[in-house]
Coordinates of C-alpha atoms and ligand atoms in Angstrom, one line a residue:
M11 CA 115.9 73.3 87.1
A12 CA 116.8 76.8 88.4
K13 CA 113.7 79.0 88.2
A14 CA 113.8 82.0 86.1
Q15 CA 112.1 85.5 87.6
M16 CA 111.2 88.6 86.1
I17 CA 111.5 90.9 89.4
F18 CA 109.6 94.1 90.0
P19 CA 110.8 97.0 92.0
P20 CA 110.5 96.6 96.0
D21 CA 108.3 99.6 96.0
F22 CA 105.7 98.6 93.4
R23 CA 102.2 98.8 94.2
W24 CA 100.5 95.6 93.8
G25 CA 96.7 96.4 93.9
T26 CA 93.2 95.6 92.7
A27 CA 90.5 98.0 91.6
T28 CA 86.5 98.1 92.5
S29 CA 84.0 101.3 92.2
A30 CA 81.3 102.1 94.8
H31 CA 78.2 101.1 92.8
Q32 CA 79.6 97.8 91.4
V33 CA 80.6 96.4 95.2
E34 CA 78.6 98.6 97.9
G35 CA 74.8 97.5 97.5
N36 CA 71.9 99.3 98.1
N37 CA 72.8 102.7 96.3
T38 CA 69.3 103.6 95.9
N39 CA 69.7 107.2 95.1
N40 CA 71.4 107.5 91.9
D41 CA 70.9 107.1 88.1
W42 CA 72.1 103.7 87.7
W43 CA 69.9 102.3 90.3
Q44 CA 66.8 103.8 88.7
W45 CA 68.1 102.4 85.2
E46 CA 68.1 98.9 86.8
Q47 CA 64.7 99.1 88.3
E48 CA 63.7 100.1 84.7
G49 CA 64.9 96.7 83.4
H50 CA 67.7 98.1 81.1
I51 CA 70.4 95.5 82.3
L52 CA 71.0 92.2 80.6
E53 CA 68.6 89.3 82.0
G54 CA 67.0 91.8 84.1
H55 CA 69.8 91.8 86.5
R56 CA 70.1 94.4 89.3
S57 CA 73.0 95.3 91.6
G58 CA 71.0 94.8 94.8
L59 CA 73.4 94.1 97.6
A60 CA 76.1 93.7 95.0
C61 CA 79.1 92.6 97.3
N62 CA 77.5 94.1 100.6
W63 CA 80.7 96.4 101.0
W64 CA 78.8 99.2 102.7
E65 CA 77.9 96.6 105.5
N66 CA 81.2 94.6 105.4
A67 CA 84.1 95.7 103.0
E68 CA 86.1 94.5 105.5
A69 CA 85.9 91.0 104.8
D70 CA 87.1 91.7 101.5
L71 CA 89.9 93.6 102.5
D72 CA 91.0 90.9 104.9
L73 CA 91.4 88.8 101.4
A74 CA 93.0 91.5 99.7
A75 CA 95.8 91.6 102.5
E76 CA 95.8 87.6 102.6
M77 CA 96.4 88.0 98.8
G78 CA 99.3 90.3 99.6
T79 CA 98.4 93.6 98.0
N80 CA 99.7 96.6 99.2
A81 CA 97.3 98.8 97.1
H82 CA 93.7 99.2 96.3
R83 CA 91.6 101.6 94.0
L84 CA 87.9 102.5 95.1
S85 CA 85.4 105.1 94.6
L86 CA 83.3 107.0 96.6
E87 CA 79.5 107.2 95.8
W88 CA 78.4 110.8 95.5
S89 CA 74.6 110.0 96.0
R90 CA 75.7 108.8 99.6
I91 CA 77.9 111.6 100.5
E92 CA 75.6 114.3 99.0
P93 CA 72.1 113.0 99.1
E94 CA 70.5 116.3 98.4
P95 CA 72.2 119.5 96.9
S96 CA 74.6 120.9 99.4
V97 CA 73.4 118.4 102.3
F98 CA 76.4 116.3 103.4
D99 CA 75.8 113.1 105.2
M100 CA 78.4 112.9 107.8
A101 CA 77.5 109.2 108.7
A102 CA 78.3 108.3 105.1
L103 CA 81.6 110.1 105.3
D104 CA 82.4 108.3 108.6
R105 CA 81.6 105.0 107.1
Y106 CA 84.3 105.8 104.3
R107 CA 86.9 106.9 106.9
Q108 CA 86.3 103.5 108.3
I109 CA 87.0 101.6 105.1
L110 CA 90.0 104.0 104.5
Q111 CA 91.3 103.3 107.9
G112 CA 90.6 99.7 107.4
M113 CA 92.9 99.6 104.5
K114 CA 95.8 101.5 106.2
E115 CA 95.7 99.0 109.2
R116 CA 95.8 96.2 106.6
G117 CA 98.9 97.8 104.8
I118 CA 96.9 98.7 101.7
E119 CA 97.0 102.3 100.3
P120 CA 94.1 103.5 99.0
M121 CA 93.6 105.3 95.7
V122 CA 90.5 107.0 95.5
T123 CA 88.0 107.8 92.6
L124 CA 85.4 110.6 92.7
H125 CA 83.3 109.9 90.0
H126 CA 82.9 106.5 88.7
F127 CA 79.8 106.4 86.1
T128 CA 77.1 107.2 88.8
N129 CA 75.3 110.5 89.2
P130 CA 73.0 111.4 92.4
L131 CA 69.4 111.6 91.1
W132 CA 69.1 115.4 92.1
L133 CA 72.1 116.1 89.5
T134 CA 70.6 114.1 86.8
E135 CA 67.5 116.1 87.3
K136 CA 69.6 119.1 86.8
G137 CA 70.8 118.0 83.4
D138 CA 74.2 116.7 84.9
F139 CA 77.0 116.7 82.5
N140 CA 75.0 118.9 79.7
S141 CA 74.7 121.7 82.0
E142 CA 77.7 123.6 83.2
I143 CA 76.5 124.0 86.6
V144 CA 77.7 120.4 87.1
V145 CA 81.1 121.8 87.6
S146 CA 80.7 124.0 90.7
Y147 CA 78.5 121.3 92.1
F148 CA 81.4 118.8 91.3
Q149 CA 84.1 120.9 93.0
R150 CA 82.0 121.6 95.9
Y151 CA 81.8 117.9 96.4
A152 CA 85.5 117.3 95.7
A153 CA 86.5 119.8 98.2
K154 CA 84.2 118.4 100.8
V155 CA 85.8 114.8 100.6
A156 CA 89.3 116.2 100.4
D157 CA 88.6 118.2 103.6
V158 CA 87.0 115.1 105.5
L159 CA 89.0 112.2 104.1
G160 CA 92.2 113.6 102.5
D161 CA 94.2 112.4 105.6
L162 CA 93.5 109.0 104.5
V163 CA 94.2 109.3 100.8
P164 CA 97.5 109.9 98.9
L165 CA 96.0 109.4 95.5
W166 CA 93.0 111.0 94.2
V167 CA 91.5 110.1 90.5
T168 CA 88.9 112.7 89.7
I169 CA 87.0 110.9 86.8
N170 CA 86.9 107.3 85.7
E171 CA 87.1 106.6 82.1
P172 CA 85.6 110.0 80.9
M173 CA 85.4 109.2 77.3
V174 CA 84.1 105.4 77.7
Y175 CA 81.2 107.2 80.0
V176 CA 80.4 109.7 77.1
F177 CA 80.6 106.9 74.2
L178 CA 78.4 104.4 76.1
R179 CA 76.0 107.0 77.5
Y180 CA 75.4 109.5 74.7
L181 CA 75.9 107.5 71.5
E182 CA 75.5 103.7 72.5
G183 CA 72.5 104.3 74.9
V184 CA 73.6 101.5 76.9
F185 CA 74.3 103.7 80.2
P186 CA 71.7 105.6 81.9
A187 CA 69.8 107.9 79.6
P188 CA 70.9 111.6 79.5
K189 CA 68.4 114.3 78.8
Q190 CA 70.2 114.8 75.6
Y191 CA 71.7 112.2 73.1
G192 CA 74.1 112.2 70.1
W193 CA 77.2 113.4 69.0
G194 CA 76.6 117.2 69.9
A195 CA 75.6 116.3 73.7
A196 CA 78.4 114.0 73.7
M197 CA 80.9 116.5 73.2
E198 CA 79.1 118.9 75.6
A199 CA 79.7 116.4 78.2
V200 CA 83.6 116.1 77.5
R201 CA 83.8 119.7 77.4
N202 CA 82.1 120.0 81.1
L203 CA 83.9 116.8 82.3
L204 CA 87.2 118.1 81.6
K205 CA 85.8 121.5 83.5
C206 CA 84.9 119.2 86.4
H207 CA 88.1 117.5 86.4
A208 CA 90.0 120.8 86.5
A209 CA 88.0 122.1 89.1
A210 CA 88.3 118.9 91.2
Y211 CA 92.1 118.7 90.8
H212 CA 92.4 122.3 92.3
A213 CA 89.9 121.9 95.0
I214 CA 92.0 118.8 96.3
K215 CA 95.2 120.7 95.9
E216 CA 94.1 123.3 97.9
K217 CA 93.2 121.2 100.9
Q218 CA 95.9 118.9 100.4
P219 CA 98.9 120.2 98.3
Q220 CA 100.8 117.0 98.8
A221 CA 98.1 114.7 97.3
Q222 CA 98.8 113.2 94.0
V223 CA 95.8 114.0 91.7
G224 CA 95.2 112.1 88.4
I225 CA 93.0 110.4 85.9
A226 CA 91.7 106.7 85.1
K227 CA 91.6 107.0 81.3
N228 CA 90.8 103.9 79.5
M229 CA 93.5 103.5 76.7
A230 CA 92.7 101.0 73.9
V231 CA 94.4 99.7 70.7
F232 CA 92.4 100.5 67.3
A233 CA 93.3 98.3 64.4
P234 CA 91.9 98.8 60.8
K235 CA 89.8 95.9 59.7
G236 CA 91.7 94.8 57.0
K237 CA 95.2 96.1 56.7
G238 CA 95.3 97.1 52.9
N239 CA 92.1 99.3 53.6
R240 CA 93.5 102.8 53.6
L241 CA 90.3 104.6 54.7
A242 CA 89.9 102.2 57.5
R243 CA 93.6 102.8 58.5
W244 CA 93.0 106.4 58.4
W245 CA 89.7 106.2 60.5
A246 CA 91.2 103.8 63.0
G247 CA 93.8 106.8 63.7
R248 CA 91.0 109.3 63.9
V249 CA 89.1 107.1 66.6
S250 CA 92.1 106.5 68.3
W251 CA 92.8 110.2 68.7
I252 CA 89.4 111.0 69.9
F253 CA 89.3 108.0 72.4
N254 CA 92.9 107.9 73.5
D255 CA 94.5 111.3 73.0
L256 CA 91.9 114.3 72.9
W257 CA 91.3 114.1 76.7
M258 CA 94.7 114.0 77.5
A259 CA 96.1 116.8 75.2
C260 CA 93.1 119.2 76.6
M261 CA 94.5 118.2 80.2
T262 CA 97.9 118.8 79.2
D263 CA 97.9 122.4 77.8
G264 CA 94.7 123.5 78.6
R265 CA 93.0 123.9 75.1
F266 CA 89.9 122.6 73.8
R267 CA 90.6 121.5 70.3
W268 CA 88.8 119.3 67.4
P269 CA 86.2 118.0 68.0
L270 CA 85.4 120.1 70.9
G271 CA 85.7 123.4 69.1
R272 CA 88.6 125.9 70.0
H273 CA 88.9 127.5 73.4
R274 CA 91.5 128.1 75.9
L275 CA 91.1 127.3 79.6
P276 CA 94.3 128.1 81.6
H277 CA 93.2 126.4 84.7
L278 CA 92.9 123.1 83.1
A279 CA 96.6 123.1 81.8
D280 CA 98.8 120.5 83.6
T281 CA 96.1 119.3 85.9
F282 CA 97.4 115.7 86.4
D283 CA 100.3 114.5 88.5
F284 CA 100.0 111.1 87.2
V285 CA 98.5 109.2 84.3
G286 CA 96.2 106.1 85.0
I287 CA 95.8 103.6 82.5
N288 CA 92.9 101.2 82.2
Y289 CA 93.7 99.0 79.5
Y290 CA 91.8 96.0 78.5
T291 CA 91.6 95.1 74.5
R292 CA 92.2 95.8 71.0
Y293 CA 89.2 97.0 68.7
Y294 CA 88.9 96.7 65.1
V295 CA 87.5 99.6 63.1
N296 CA 85.5 99.4 59.9
F297 CA 85.4 102.3 57.2
P298 CA 82.5 103.0 56.6
P299 CA 81.5 103.0 60.3
V300 CA 78.5 100.9 59.9
G301 CA 76.8 99.7 63.0
G302 CA 79.0 101.6 65.6
L303 CA 82.5 103.0 66.1
V304 CA 84.2 99.6 66.4
A305 CA 83.4 96.2 64.9
E306 CA 82.2 93.4 67.6
E307 CA 84.5 91.3 65.8
W308 CA 88.0 90.0 66.2
G309 CA 90.9 88.2 64.1
P310 CA 90.6 84.7 63.0
D311 CA 93.0 83.7 65.6
A312 CA 91.8 85.9 68.6
V313 CA 91.3 84.7 72.0
V314 CA 88.3 86.0 73.2
S315 CA 87.0 86.4 76.8
D316 CA 83.5 85.6 78.1
G317 CA 80.5 87.2 76.1
N318 CA 82.7 88.4 73.4
Y319 CA 83.9 91.3 75.9
G320 CA 87.3 91.8 74.2
E321 CA 90.3 90.1 72.5
V322 CA 93.1 89.2 74.9
Y323 CA 96.0 91.2 73.3
P324 CA 98.9 92.0 76.1
E325 CA 101.2 93.6 73.5
G326 CA 98.6 96.3 73.8
L327 CA 99.2 97.3 77.0
Y328 CA 102.9 97.9 76.5
Q329 CA 101.6 100.0 73.6
V330 CA 99.5 102.1 75.5
I331 CA 102.2 102.6 78.0
K332 CA 104.5 103.9 75.5
R333 CA 101.7 106.5 74.3
V334 CA 101.5 108.1 77.5
L335 CA 105.4 108.4 78.0
P336 CA 105.6 111.8 76.5
Y337 CA 103.4 113.2 79.3
Q338 CA 106.4 112.7 81.5
K339 CA 104.4 111.6 84.5
P340 CA 104.2 108.5 86.8
I341 CA 102.1 105.9 85.4
Y342 CA 99.8 103.5 87.1
I343 CA 98.0 100.7 85.3
T344 CA 94.7 101.7 87.2
E345 CA 92.5 98.8 85.5
N346 CA 93.4 95.7 83.7
G347 CA 91.4 92.5 83.8
L348 CA 88.7 90.2 81.8
P349 CA 85.7 88.6 82.5
D350 CA 86.4 84.9 82.8
A351 CA 83.7 83.0 85.0
V352 CA 85.7 79.6 85.0
D353 CA 89.1 81.0 84.9
R354 CA 89.8 79.8 81.6
L355 CA 92.3 82.7 80.5
R356 CA 92.6 84.9 83.7
P357 CA 96.1 82.8 84.9
S358 CA 97.8 83.2 81.4
F359 CA 96.2 86.8 80.9
L360 CA 97.8 88.0 84.4
M361 CA 101.1 86.7 83.4
T362 CA 101.4 87.9 80.0
H363 CA 100.0 91.5 80.9
L364 CA 102.2 91.7 83.8
R365 CA 105.4 90.8 81.5
Q366 CA 104.5 93.7 79.6
V367 CA 104.5 95.8 82.6
W368 CA 107.9 94.3 83.7
K369 CA 109.2 94.8 80.2
A370 CA 108.2 98.6 80.5
I371 CA 109.9 99.0 83.9
S372 CA 113.1 97.3 82.5
F373 CA 113.2 99.9 80.0
C374 CA 113.0 102.5 83.0
F375 CA 109.5 103.6 82.3
P376 CA 107.8 104.9 85.4
I377 CA 105.2 102.5 86.1
M378 CA 104.3 102.7 89.7
G379 CA 101.6 100.1 90.3
Y380 CA 99.1 97.5 88.8
Y381 CA 95.5 97.2 89.9
H382 CA 93.9 94.2 88.8
W383 CA 90.1 94.8 88.0
S384 CA 88.9 93.2 90.2
L385 CA 89.4 91.6 93.6
V386 CA 86.1 90.3 93.6
D387 CA 83.1 89.4 91.0
N388 CA 80.8 92.6 90.9
F389 CA 78.1 94.2 89.2
E390 CA 79.1 94.7 85.6
W391 CA 76.7 97.7 84.4
D392 CA 74.8 97.2 81.6
R393 CA 75.7 93.5 81.5
G394 CA 74.8 92.8 84.9
W395 CA 76.3 89.6 86.9
T396 CA 76.8 87.8 83.6
Q397 CA 80.3 88.9 83.6
R398 CA 82.7 87.8 86.3
F399 CA 85.8 89.8 86.7
G400 CA 86.8 88.7 90.3
L401 CA 90.2 87.1 91.4
I402 CA 87.7 85.6 93.6
E403 CA 84.4 84.6 93.0
V404 CA 81.3 86.1 94.7
N405 CA 77.8 84.3 94.7
P406 CA 75.5 87.6 95.0
D407 CA 72.7 85.5 96.3
T408 CA 74.3 84.0 99.3
Q409 CA 77.4 86.4 99.5
E410 CA 79.9 83.5 99.5
R411 CA 83.5 83.7 98.4
R412 CA 85.6 81.5 96.8
W413 CA 89.4 82.0 95.6
R414 CA 90.1 81.2 91.7
E415 CA 93.1 79.8 90.8
S416 CA 93.9 83.1 89.3
G417 CA 93.6 84.7 92.8
R418 CA 96.1 82.2 94.1
L419 CA 98.5 83.1 91.2
Y420 CA 98.2 86.8 91.9
K421 CA 98.9 86.0 95.8
E422 CA 102.2 84.1 94.5
I423 CA 103.0 87.1 92.5
C424 CA 102.4 89.8 95.0
H425 CA 104.2 87.9 98.0
S426 CA 107.2 87.4 95.7
Y427 CA 107.4 90.7 93.7
S428 CA 108.0 88.5 90.6
L429 CA 106.7 86.2 87.9
S430 CA 108.5 83.1 87.7
S431 CA 108.9 80.1 85.4
D432 CA 107.9 78.0 88.5
M433 CA 104.4 79.9 88.3
A434 CA 104.1 79.4 84.7
E435 CA 104.7 76.1 84.9
R436 CA 101.9 75.6 87.5
Y437 CA 99.3 77.7 86.7
A438 CA 99.8 78.5 82.6
P439 CA 102.3 75.7 81.3
E440 CA 101.4 76.9 77.6
L441 CA 103.3 79.9 78.1
M442 CA 106.6 78.3 79.1
E443 CA 108.0 78.4 75.8
T444 CA 107.2 81.7 74.9
M445 CA 107.8 83.4 78.6
F446 CA 110.6 81.2 79.8
P447 CA 112.2 79.6 76.7
G448 CA 114.7 76.8 77.8
Q449 CA 113.2 76.5 81.1
S450 CA 110.6 73.7 80.3
P451 CA 111.3 70.6 81.8
P452 CA 112.2 67.6 79.6
A453 CA 109.5 65.9 78.1
K454 CA 108.4 62.7 80.3
N455 CA 109.5 60.2 77.2
A456 CA 112.8 62.1 76.3
P457 CA 115.1 60.0 74.9
S458 CA 118.3 59.0 77.0
I459 CA 121.8 60.5 76.1
S460 CA 123.2 57.3 74.9
E461 CA 120.0 56.9 72.6
L462 CA 120.8 60.0 71.3
A463 CA 124.6 59.6 70.8
P464 CA 125.7 58.1 67.4
T465 CA 126.9 54.7 68.0
S466 CA 130.2 55.1 66.1
F467 CA 131.0 58.1 68.5
Ligands
IFM514 O1 83.5 97.3 85.3 C1 84.2 98.2 84.5 C2 85.0 99.3 85.3 O2 83.7 100.1 86.1 C3 85.4 100.3 84.4 N1 86.3 99.8 83.5 C4 86.1 98.5 82.7 C5 85.5 97.6 83.9 C6 85.1 96.4 83.2 O3 84.3 96.4 82.0

């Protein structure tokens, strides 16, 4: 049977994503390291050596190249680069140059994030995002790295998942304790994060006008728990506005609005050249919101990933893509993945989510690339090593690597720039009927034509 294909554009970016603290190892000078030593991580886990990227990122970059990827999103660890206020460590910057150069040599284009959940200890002592002083510090750091590394970085992300960071830190308390806590402190942090973003955007553009600078924004689908519940529907809309749209709206017109108060910041307006979407799942929202903003429960037929992390809901990726179309900017899927230690769901997850990307491209939506989270298993914040997101498995004790089946599937996808019925047949046969109808091979015991033909014919 001829194979059916969904073909992607020839200049599509096939990527993977990681962040500094989750893979580098021995980031001893930031707030997460301290939080880990205090025993806040599930099962008492610690990042430790992580995936040893500080010593040998190159080994995994070799695997990324073998996988056929041509892009990778990584982050810089501020506490390595600026271990003391205004003291820049040139050896650390050299090491980042070496890693970026190594990517270039392997045909892998870097996308570099400045802030991915960690802060230097000295910054937390000064109150970090609850103190406006953070804005000038962040601007200085952004200007320095753009100056030293800019020639190797065409794509920058200022801040990773700002609303997730604020929710988990100031409202849920599972990220390192800020000096202040609660709704007021959370909104203060959002305002300062937006100011940091704007300051970094302009600092990079000044050094490197041709760079593309954007944001990696976690976008989720929020559904009311119980469709008939009108209050839950209304509340789901409010939560979605705050989580998905508030940041984007402020960054577009440079205005703080409800619930941030009212204020105009002209230099915040139009400070993004692209939208990065980190998409993982659909959440259900209760009203009244007892026990948290979202209910950690899913629908009766939901397919749920390891550790109750989230529902597998590929249609949601298309929905959030449509949500950012009005901004009229290029779109990158800067993260998408799931924890799945035994690769129970990842092969079909890859195919069904990429199918949504393909569908969006078919409608001429400007999707420039897809960065799977993650290349390798890595330290998953408050859940430590209990959740495995890698296309490649890592044993953090021995540093051994092992390709998962999903890694092999992604390799075929990246090399062929397509999804095919042939891949579905081999990696996720359960998808044949829905993704490639009419392409399923005849059942083994299919009756012969003569058996089917009426005898009187
Ligand atoms: O590991 C995280 C990453 O740091 C930010 N986005 C979600 C991922 C999986 O939870």
